Amino acid sequence: MDLLQFDIAAAAGWYSAIAGLLAGFALLAILLPLDHEAVQDEDRSIADSIVVFTCAFFALLVLSFNYAGLSGRPSDGAAAGAAAHEQFLFGAVFGLASLLLLFGLRAVIKSYGANAVVFAAARDSMQVVTALLGPILALSLQFSNALDLERVRLEQSADTTASCGPGGIPSGVWINLSISVISILAVLILAVFRRRLHQNVGAPALVAKGVLVVGVAVTVWTSFAVPLLPGSYIAGAVFEHVALLAFGVATVVVSAAAWSAR
């Protein structure tokens, strides 16, 4: 597992800066409709874009503070498990919040009815990025974050060979890989059968509110529970696999919402 060595604290500082920058873009996007007179048929798209960008702004802003705090946490010794745990949860929120920005951007492009023909190709491309490429990228990065938890667990284990599976790869890695691959396959299946999905124009706003709730819940958890719980539970395999599975389900839901918001 030497190749999986990763400086979580150093990376968290950069993630904090990126999340803050994206929060600034989201705040700017909230103000875009102020000087735009909407066409009656496109009022819903503009309203949805404001909701999506508002939720993305608060989620990314809070995430920026969370990553800033993580950058000051030691990523070795007894605190390594807590650092990897927080990075894992923050990574899930970061991936979902980034997808919200794509949701909102497509809604804004759709709202400019006077140039609908010009932006038609851009809307289609943005839908593919939001519903297919973005979720696959988020799932891949989250699997990488899960590897840090696995590394910490192996380093803190007395017997580093007890949990090895096929090919000498730890069983936990195989489980996380299976969850990630299944989630990616689900995203691909949705892309194939996207025409059969029920159209729901309000799906982006619902998803945005859900992501904001998840972001707040993660912040409360890492602020109150993580400092008080034992390290063995924080870096435990069960919590890691369940959390990765929940993120996979959430990402598939985002993909389905993106396809249904035609």
Coordinates of C-alpha atoms in Angstrom, one line a residue:
M1 CA 0.0 0.0 0.0
D2 CA 3.0 2.3 -0.2
L3 CA 1.8 3.7 -3.5
L4 CA -1.4 4.9 -1.8
Q5 CA 0.5 7.3 0.5
F6 CA -1.2 10.6 0.4
D7 CA -0.8 13.9 2.3
I8 CA -4.4 14.6 3.3
A9 CA -3.7 17.9 5.1
A10 CA -1.8 19.4 2.2
A11 CA -4.5 18.4 -0.3
A12 CA -7.3 19.7 2.0
G13 CA -5.8 23.2 1.7
W14 CA -6.1 23.1 -2.1
Y15 CA -9.6 21.7 -1.9
S16 CA -10.6 24.5 0.4
A17 CA -9.4 27.1 -2.1
I18 CA -11.2 25.3 -5.0
A19 CA -14.5 25.0 -3.0
G20 CA -14.3 28.7 -2.1
L21 CA -13.7 29.6 -5.7
L22 CA -16.6 27.5 -6.9
A23 CA -18.8 29.1 -4.2
G24 CA -18.0 32.5 -5.6
F25 CA -19.0 31.3 -9.1
A26 CA -22.3 30.0 -7.7
L27 CA -23.0 33.3 -5.9
L28 CA -22.3 35.2 -9.1
A29 CA -24.7 32.9 -11.0
I30 CA -27.4 33.6 -8.5
L31 CA -27.4 37.2 -9.6
L32 CA -27.5 36.5 -13.4
P33 CA -31.3 36.5 -13.7
L34 CA -31.6 40.0 -12.1
D35 CA -31.1 41.7 -15.4
H36 CA -33.0 39.1 -17.5
E37 CA -36.6 39.3 -18.2
A38 CA -37.8 35.7 -18.4
V39 CA -40.2 34.4 -21.0
Q40 CA -43.3 33.0 -19.4
D41 CA -42.5 29.4 -20.5
E42 CA -39.1 29.5 -19.0
D43 CA -39.9 30.9 -15.6
R44 CA -39.6 27.5 -14.0
S45 CA -36.0 27.0 -15.4
I46 CA -34.8 30.3 -14.0
A47 CA -36.4 29.6 -10.6
D48 CA -34.8 26.2 -10.6
S49 CA -31.4 27.6 -11.5
I50 CA -31.6 30.1 -8.6
V51 CA -32.5 27.3 -6.1
V52 CA -29.7 25.0 -7.5
F53 CA -27.1 27.7 -7.4
T54 CA -28.1 28.9 -3.9
C55 CA -27.9 25.3 -2.5
A56 CA -24.5 24.9 -4.3
F57 CA -23.2 28.2 -2.9
F58 CA -24.0 27.3 0.7
A59 CA -22.8 23.7 0.3
L60 CA -19.5 24.8 -1.2
L61 CA -19.0 27.6 1.3
V62 CA -19.4 25.3 4.2
L63 CA -17.2 22.7 2.5
S64 CA -14.5 25.3 2.1
F65 CA -14.4 25.9 5.9
N66 CA -14.5 22.2 6.5
Y67 CA -11.5 21.6 4.2
A68 CA -9.7 24.5 5.8
G69 CA -10.1 22.8 9.2
L70 CA -9.0 19.5 7.8
S71 CA -5.8 21.1 6.4
G72 CA -4.7 21.8 10.0
R73 CA -5.3 18.2 11.2
P74 CA -2.4 15.8 11.5
S75 CA -2.7 13.1 8.9
D76 CA -0.5 10.6 10.6
G77 CA -0.5 8.7 13.9
A78 CA -3.7 8.5 16.0
A79 CA -5.3 11.3 14.0
A80 CA -4.8 9.6 10.6
G81 CA -8.1 7.8 10.8
A82 CA -10.1 10.9 11.6
A83 CA -8.4 12.8 8.8
A84 CA -9.1 10.1 6.2
H85 CA -12.7 9.8 7.5
E86 CA -13.3 13.5 7.1
Q87 CA -11.7 13.6 3.7
F88 CA -13.9 10.7 2.6
L89 CA -17.1 12.4 3.7
F90 CA -16.1 15.9 2.4
G91 CA -15.2 14.3 -1.0
A92 CA -18.8 13.0 -1.3
V93 CA -20.3 16.4 -0.7
F94 CA -17.7 18.1 -3.0
G95 CA -18.6 15.7 -5.8
L96 CA -22.4 16.2 -5.4
A97 CA -22.0 20.0 -5.0
S98 CA -19.9 20.2 -8.2
L99 CA -22.7 18.4 -10.1
L100 CA -25.1 21.0 -8.8
L101 CA -23.1 23.7 -10.6
L102 CA -23.6 21.8 -13.8
F103 CA -27.3 21.4 -13.1
G104 CA -27.6 25.2 -12.6
L105 CA -25.6 26.1 -15.6
R106 CA -27.8 24.0 -17.9
A107 CA -30.9 25.6 -16.4
V108 CA -29.5 29.1 -17.0
I109 CA -28.6 28.3 -20.6
K110 CA -32.1 26.9 -21.1
S111 CA -33.7 30.1 -19.7
Y112 CA -32.5 32.4 -22.4
G113 CA -35.4 31.7 -24.8
A114 CA -34.3 34.4 -27.4
N115 CA -31.1 32.4 -28.1
A116 CA -32.6 28.9 -27.6
V117 CA -31.4 27.7 -31.0
V118 CA -27.9 28.9 -30.4
F119 CA -27.5 27.2 -27.0
A120 CA -29.3 24.0 -28.0
A121 CA -26.0 22.1 -28.6
A122 CA -24.6 23.5 -25.4
R123 CA -27.6 22.3 -23.4
D124 CA -27.2 18.8 -24.8
S125 CA -23.5 18.7 -24.1
M126 CA -24.1 20.0 -20.5
Q127 CA -26.7 17.3 -19.9
V128 CA -24.3 14.6 -21.0
V129 CA -21.6 16.1 -18.7
T130 CA -24.0 16.4 -15.7
A131 CA -25.7 13.0 -16.1
L132 CA -22.9 10.8 -17.4
L133 CA -19.3 12.1 -17.3
G134 CA -19.7 14.1 -14.1
P135 CA -21.1 11.2 -12.0
I136 CA -18.5 8.8 -13.3
L137 CA -15.7 11.2 -12.4
A138 CA -17.2 11.8 -8.9
L139 CA -17.5 8.0 -8.3
S140 CA -13.9 7.5 -9.4
L141 CA -12.5 10.2 -7.1
Q142 CA -14.5 9.0 -4.2
F143 CA -13.1 5.5 -4.7
S144 CA -9.6 7.1 -4.5
N145 CA -10.6 8.7 -1.2
A146 CA -11.8 5.4 0.2
L147 CA -8.3 4.0 -0.5
D148 CA -6.9 6.4 2.1
L149 CA -9.2 4.9 4.7
E150 CA -8.1 1.5 3.7
R151 CA -4.5 2.5 4.0
V152 CA -5.0 3.9 7.5
R153 CA -6.8 0.7 8.6
L154 CA -4.0 -1.5 7.3
E155 CA -1.3 0.6 9.0
Q156 CA -3.1 0.4 12.3
S157 CA -3.7 -3.3 12.0
A158 CA -1.3 -5.7 13.7
D159 CA -1.7 -8.3 10.9
T160 CA -1.5 -6.6 7.5
T161 CA -2.1 -9.9 5.6
A162 CA -5.3 -11.1 7.4
S163 CA -7.7 -9.2 5.2
C164 CA -6.0 -9.8 1.8
G165 CA -8.2 -11.0 -1.0
P166 CA -7.4 -12.2 -4.6
G167 CA -4.2 -10.9 -6.0
G168 CA -3.0 -9.8 -2.6
I169 CA -5.3 -6.8 -2.7
P170 CA -7.1 -6.1 0.6
S171 CA -10.7 -7.3 0.8
G172 CA -11.9 -3.8 1.7
V173 CA -10.5 -2.5 -1.6
W174 CA -12.3 -5.2 -3.6
I175 CA -15.6 -4.3 -1.8
N176 CA -15.1 -0.6 -2.6
L177 CA -14.1 -1.4 -6.1
S178 CA -17.3 -3.5 -6.6
I179 CA -19.5 -0.8 -5.2
S180 CA -17.9 1.9 -7.4
V181 CA -18.0 -0.3 -10.6
I182 CA -21.7 -1.2 -10.0
S183 CA -22.6 2.5 -9.5
I184 CA -20.8 3.4 -12.7
L185 CA -22.6 0.7 -14.5
A186 CA -25.9 2.0 -13.2
V187 CA -25.0 5.5 -14.5
L188 CA -24.2 3.9 -17.9
I189 CA -27.5 2.0 -17.9
L190 CA -29.4 5.2 -17.2
A191 CA -27.7 6.8 -20.1
V192 CA -28.7 4.0 -22.4
F193 CA -32.4 4.0 -21.3
R194 CA -32.6 7.8 -20.7
R195 CA -35.5 8.2 -23.2
R196 CA -37.7 6.0 -21.0
L197 CA -37.2 8.1 -17.9
H198 CA -40.2 10.1 -16.7
Q199 CA -39.7 13.8 -17.3
N200 CA -39.5 15.8 -14.2
V201 CA -38.5 19.5 -14.7
G202 CA -38.4 20.1 -10.9
A203 CA -35.8 17.3 -10.3
P204 CA -32.7 19.6 -10.2
A205 CA -34.2 21.8 -7.4
L206 CA -35.2 18.7 -5.3
V207 CA -31.7 17.2 -5.8
A208 CA -30.1 20.5 -4.8
K209 CA -32.0 20.7 -1.6
G210 CA -31.0 17.1 -0.8
V211 CA -27.3 17.8 -1.4
L212 CA -27.4 20.9 0.9
V213 CA -29.0 18.7 3.6
V214 CA -26.3 16.1 3.2
G215 CA -23.6 18.8 3.4
V216 CA -25.0 20.2 6.7
A217 CA -25.4 16.7 8.1
V218 CA -21.7 15.9 7.3
T219 CA -20.6 19.1 8.9
V220 CA -22.5 18.3 12.1
W221 CA -21.2 14.8 12.1
T222 CA -17.5 15.7 11.7
S223 CA -17.9 18.6 14.3
F224 CA -19.6 16.6 17.1
A225 CA -19.3 12.9 16.5
V226 CA -15.8 12.5 15.0
P227 CA -13.9 14.1 17.9
L228 CA -15.8 12.0 20.4
L229 CA -15.9 8.6 18.8
P230 CA -13.0 6.0 19.0
G231 CA -10.6 5.9 16.1
S232 CA -11.4 2.2 15.4
Y233 CA -15.0 3.2 14.7
I234 CA -14.2 6.2 12.6
A235 CA -11.9 4.3 10.3
G236 CA -14.0 1.1 10.4
A237 CA -14.7 -0.9 7.3
V238 CA -18.5 -1.1 7.8
F239 CA -19.0 2.6 7.9
E240 CA -16.7 3.1 4.9
H241 CA -18.5 0.6 2.7
V242 CA -22.0 1.8 3.8
A243 CA -21.0 5.5 3.2
L244 CA -19.5 4.6 -0.2
L245 CA -22.7 2.7 -1.2
A246 CA -24.9 5.7 -0.1
F247 CA -22.8 8.0 -2.2
G248 CA -23.1 5.7 -5.1
V249 CA -26.9 5.6 -4.8
A250 CA -27.0 9.5 -4.5
T251 CA -24.8 9.9 -7.6
V252 CA -27.1 7.5 -9.6
V253 CA -30.1 9.6 -8.4
V254 CA -28.4 12.8 -9.6
S255 CA -27.7 11.1 -12.9
A256 CA -31.4 10.1 -13.3
A257 CA -32.5 13.6 -12.3
A258 CA -30.3 15.1 -14.9
W259 CA -31.6 12.9 -17.6
S260 CA -35.3 13.5 -16.6
A261 CA -34.9 17.3 -16.5
R262 CA -35.3 17.6 -20.3

